[in-house]
Amino acid sequence: AGLGYVERGLQVYGARAGITFQFTNRAIPGAPVVDGTVAKDFSAWLQQLGPGGVVAIAWGLQNDLRLGISDTRIVAALRTQIETALAHDDTVVVVTPPVTRASHAEDAASEPALIALEVGVARSFHSPQIVIADVFSVEKAYLAARHQTYLPYMADRWDPNTAGHVLAGNLLGRALAAHMPPS
């Protein structure tokens, strides 16, 4: 119920930084990174919002794994989105997905590898306009440090429940505060 972890994370960050966001959600549930609608409309979405914003690129990646999309295609799509947002003079926040049941089961090896590629693409730009918020790794460490499992935070195999969105949002907000201090 309520907001997803990205919007919650931006709210947590905004409260800490003393700023507010006008949040425009262009998420397409179930869409893979290489989704044709996103590729076709991404630049137009940025134009509608105007330059100088914060663009959060937050792909779940599990749809890509389920569909068997090649790493090469995923990396190319992510690179194009980051390049497009940077050319639009936006700050790009690359947000890794939260931990899910699939992260601990069928995707236990493949998801972390794909997330490492995602983070690698973002780092390859060597740009101060890119912030990497690795929610996945931070959440795994958070759960391990508290001897918790992912189960109380899951709605189904791929999606967090409200408590999962709250946890991931809080972790994202803290990560943003650490990387994007108020100016």
CSV table of C-alpha atoms in Angstrom, one decimal:
chain,number,residue,atom,x,y,z
A,1,ALA,CA,0.0,0.0,0.0
A,2,GLY,CA,1.3,3.5,-0.8
A,3,LEU,CA,4.5,4.5,-2.5
A,4,GLY,CA,7.2,2.4,-4.0
A,5,TYR,CA,10.7,2.3,-2.7
A,6,VAL,CA,12.1,4.8,-5.2
A,7,GLU,CA,9.6,7.5,-4.3
A,8,ARG,CA,9.9,6.7,-0.6
A,9,GLY,CA,13.7,7.0,-0.9
A,10,LEU,CA,13.5,10.4,-2.6
A,11,GLN,CA,11.1,11.6,0.2
A,12,VAL,CA,13.6,10.3,2.9
A,13,TYR,CA,16.4,12.1,1.1
A,14,GLY,CA,14.4,15.2,0.6
A,15,ALA,CA,13.4,15.4,4.3
A,16,ARG,CA,17.1,15.1,5.3
A,17,ALA,CA,18.2,17.6,2.7
A,18,GLY,CA,15.4,20.1,3.3
A,19,ILE,CA,14.1,19.8,-0.3
A,20,THR,CA,11.0,18.5,-2.0
A,21,PHE,CA,10.6,16.6,-5.2
A,22,GLN,CA,7.9,16.7,-7.9
A,23,PHE,CA,7.9,13.0,-8.7
A,24,THR,CA,7.0,11.8,-12.1
A,25,ASN,CA,6.7,8.0,-12.3
A,26,ARG,CA,7.3,6.5,-15.7
A,27,ALA,CA,7.7,2.9,-14.4
A,28,ILE,CA,6.2,0.2,-16.5
A,29,PRO,CA,5.6,-2.8,-14.3
A,30,GLY,CA,6.9,-6.0,-15.8
A,31,ALA,CA,8.9,-4.2,-18.5
A,32,PRO,CA,12.5,-5.4,-19.2
A,33,VAL,CA,15.3,-2.9,-19.6
A,34,VAL,CA,15.2,-3.3,-23.3
A,35,ASP,CA,11.5,-2.4,-23.5
A,36,GLY,CA,10.6,-0.7,-26.8
A,37,THR,CA,8.2,1.8,-25.2
A,38,VAL,CA,10.9,3.0,-22.8
A,39,ALA,CA,13.5,3.3,-25.5
A,40,LYS,CA,11.1,5.1,-27.8
A,41,ASP,CA,9.7,7.5,-25.2
A,42,PHE,CA,12.6,8.1,-22.8
A,43,SER,CA,13.9,11.2,-24.5
A,44,ALA,CA,10.4,12.7,-24.9
A,45,TRP,CA,9.7,12.1,-21.2
A,46,LEU,CA,12.9,14.0,-20.3
A,47,GLN,CA,11.9,16.9,-22.7
A,48,GLN,CA,8.5,17.1,-21.0
A,49,LEU,CA,10.1,17.5,-17.6
A,50,GLY,CA,12.7,20.1,-18.6
A,51,PRO,CA,16.5,20.0,-18.0
A,52,GLY,CA,18.3,20.0,-14.7
A,53,GLY,CA,16.2,17.3,-12.9
A,54,VAL,CA,17.1,14.1,-11.1
A,55,VAL,CA,16.4,11.0,-13.2
A,56,ALA,CA,16.2,7.8,-11.2
A,57,ILE,CA,16.9,4.8,-13.4
A,58,ALA,CA,15.6,1.9,-11.3
A,59,TRP,CA,15.2,-1.3,-13.2
A,60,GLY,CA,14.1,-4.4,-11.3
A,61,LEU,CA,16.2,-6.6,-13.6
A,62,GLN,CA,14.3,-9.8,-12.7
A,63,ASN,CA,12.1,-9.5,-15.9
A,64,ASP,CA,15.3,-9.4,-17.9
A,65,LEU,CA,16.6,-12.5,-16.2
A,66,ARG,CA,13.3,-14.3,-16.6
A,67,LEU,CA,13.1,-13.4,-20.3
A,68,GLY,CA,16.8,-14.4,-20.9
A,69,ILE,CA,17.7,-11.1,-22.3
A,70,SER,CA,21.5,-10.9,-23.0
A,71,ASP,CA,23.8,-8.9,-20.8
A,72,THR,CA,25.0,-7.1,-23.9
A,73,ARG,CA,21.5,-5.8,-24.7
A,74,ILE,CA,20.8,-4.8,-21.1
A,75,VAL,CA,24.1,-2.9,-20.8
A,76,ALA,CA,23.5,-1.1,-24.1
A,77,ALA,CA,20.0,-0.1,-23.0
A,78,LEU,CA,21.3,1.2,-19.6
A,79,ARG,CA,24.2,3.0,-21.3
A,80,THR,CA,21.8,4.7,-23.7
A,81,GLN,CA,19.4,5.9,-20.9
A,82,ILE,CA,22.3,7.3,-18.9
A,83,GLU,CA,23.8,9.0,-21.9
A,84,THR,CA,20.4,10.5,-22.8
A,85,ALA,CA,19.7,11.8,-19.3
A,86,LEU,CA,23.3,13.3,-19.1
A,87,ALA,CA,22.9,15.0,-22.5
A,88,HIS,CA,19.6,16.5,-21.1
A,89,ASP,CA,21.7,18.0,-18.2
A,90,ASP,CA,20.1,15.9,-15.6
A,91,THR,CA,21.6,14.2,-12.5
A,92,VAL,CA,21.3,10.5,-13.0
A,93,VAL,CA,20.6,8.2,-10.0
A,94,VAL,CA,21.1,4.6,-10.8
A,95,VAL,CA,19.1,2.6,-8.3
A,96,THR,CA,19.7,-1.1,-8.0
A,97,PRO,CA,16.6,-3.3,-7.1
A,98,PRO,CA,15.8,-4.3,-3.6
A,99,VAL,CA,16.3,-7.8,-2.3
A,100,THR,CA,13.5,-10.3,-3.3
A,101,ARG,CA,12.6,-13.9,-2.8
A,102,ALA,CA,14.0,-14.6,-6.3
A,103,SER,CA,17.3,-13.0,-5.2
A,104,HIS,CA,17.7,-15.9,-2.7
A,105,ALA,CA,16.4,-18.7,-5.0
A,106,GLU,CA,16.6,-19.1,-8.7
A,107,ASP,CA,18.4,-15.8,-9.3
A,108,ALA,CA,20.9,-16.1,-6.4
A,109,ALA,CA,23.9,-16.0,-8.8
A,110,SER,CA,22.5,-14.3,-11.9
A,111,GLU,CA,20.9,-11.2,-10.2
A,112,PRO,CA,24.0,-10.0,-8.3
A,113,ALA,CA,26.0,-10.5,-11.5
A,114,LEU,CA,23.6,-8.4,-13.5
A,115,ILE,CA,23.5,-5.8,-10.8
A,116,ALA,CA,27.3,-5.6,-10.9
A,117,LEU,CA,27.1,-5.0,-14.7
A,118,GLU,CA,24.5,-2.2,-14.0
A,119,VAL,CA,26.8,-0.6,-11.5
A,120,GLY,CA,29.8,-1.0,-13.8
A,121,VAL,CA,27.9,0.8,-16.6
A,122,ALA,CA,27.2,3.7,-14.4
A,123,ARG,CA,30.8,3.9,-13.1
A,124,SER,CA,32.2,3.7,-16.6
A,125,PHE,CA,31.0,7.3,-17.2
A,126,HIS,CA,33.2,8.7,-14.5
A,127,SER,CA,30.7,11.5,-14.1
A,128,PRO,CA,29.9,13.6,-11.0
A,129,GLN,CA,26.4,13.8,-12.4
A,130,ILE,CA,25.8,10.1,-11.8
A,131,VAL,CA,25.0,8.7,-8.3
A,132,ILE,CA,24.9,5.0,-7.8
A,133,ALA,CA,22.5,3.8,-5.0
A,134,ASP,CA,23.1,0.1,-4.6
A,135,VAL,CA,20.0,-0.7,-2.6
A,136,PHE,CA,20.5,-4.5,-3.3
A,137,SER,CA,23.8,-4.8,-1.5
A,138,VAL,CA,22.9,-2.4,1.3
A,139,GLU,CA,19.7,-4.3,2.0
A,140,LYS,CA,21.4,-7.7,1.9
A,141,ALA,CA,24.0,-6.4,4.5
A,142,TYR,CA,21.2,-4.8,6.6
A,143,LEU,CA,19.3,-8.1,6.7
A,144,ALA,CA,22.4,-10.1,7.5
A,145,ALA,CA,23.5,-7.7,10.3
A,146,ARG,CA,20.1,-8.1,11.9
A,147,HIS,CA,19.9,-11.9,11.3
A,148,GLN,CA,16.7,-11.3,9.4
A,149,THR,CA,15.4,-13.0,6.2
A,150,TYR,CA,13.8,-11.3,3.3
A,151,LEU,CA,10.4,-13.1,4.0
A,152,PRO,CA,8.8,-10.3,6.1
A,153,TYR,CA,9.4,-7.9,3.3
A,154,MET,CA,8.0,-9.8,0.4
A,155,ALA,CA,4.6,-9.6,-1.4
A,156,ASP,CA,5.5,-12.4,-3.9
A,157,ARG,CA,8.6,-13.9,-5.6
A,158,TRP,CA,9.6,-10.6,-7.3
A,159,ASP,CA,8.0,-7.7,-5.4
A,160,PRO,CA,8.4,-6.2,-2.0
A,161,ASN,CA,5.4,-5.7,0.2
A,162,THR,CA,4.7,-2.4,2.0
A,163,ALA,CA,7.3,-3.2,4.7
A,164,GLY,CA,9.8,-4.1,2.0
A,165,HIS,CA,9.2,-0.8,0.1
A,166,VAL,CA,9.6,1.1,3.4
A,167,LEU,CA,12.8,-0.6,4.2
A,168,ALA,CA,14.3,-0.2,0.7
A,169,GLY,CA,13.1,3.4,0.6
A,170,ASN,CA,14.8,4.2,3.9
A,171,LEU,CA,18.0,2.6,2.7
A,172,LEU,CA,17.8,4.4,-0.6
A,173,GLY,CA,17.2,7.8,1.2
A,174,ARG,CA,20.2,7.3,3.4
A,175,ALA,CA,22.4,6.3,0.4
A,176,LEU,CA,21.3,9.4,-1.5
A,177,ALA,CA,22.0,11.6,1.6
A,178,ALA,CA,25.5,10.2,1.7
A,179,HIS,CA,26.2,10.8,-2.0
A,180,MET,CA,24.1,14.0,-2.6
A,181,PRO,CA,24.5,16.4,0.3
A,182,PRO,CA,22.3,19.5,0.1
A,183,SER,CA,24.0,22.3,-1.8
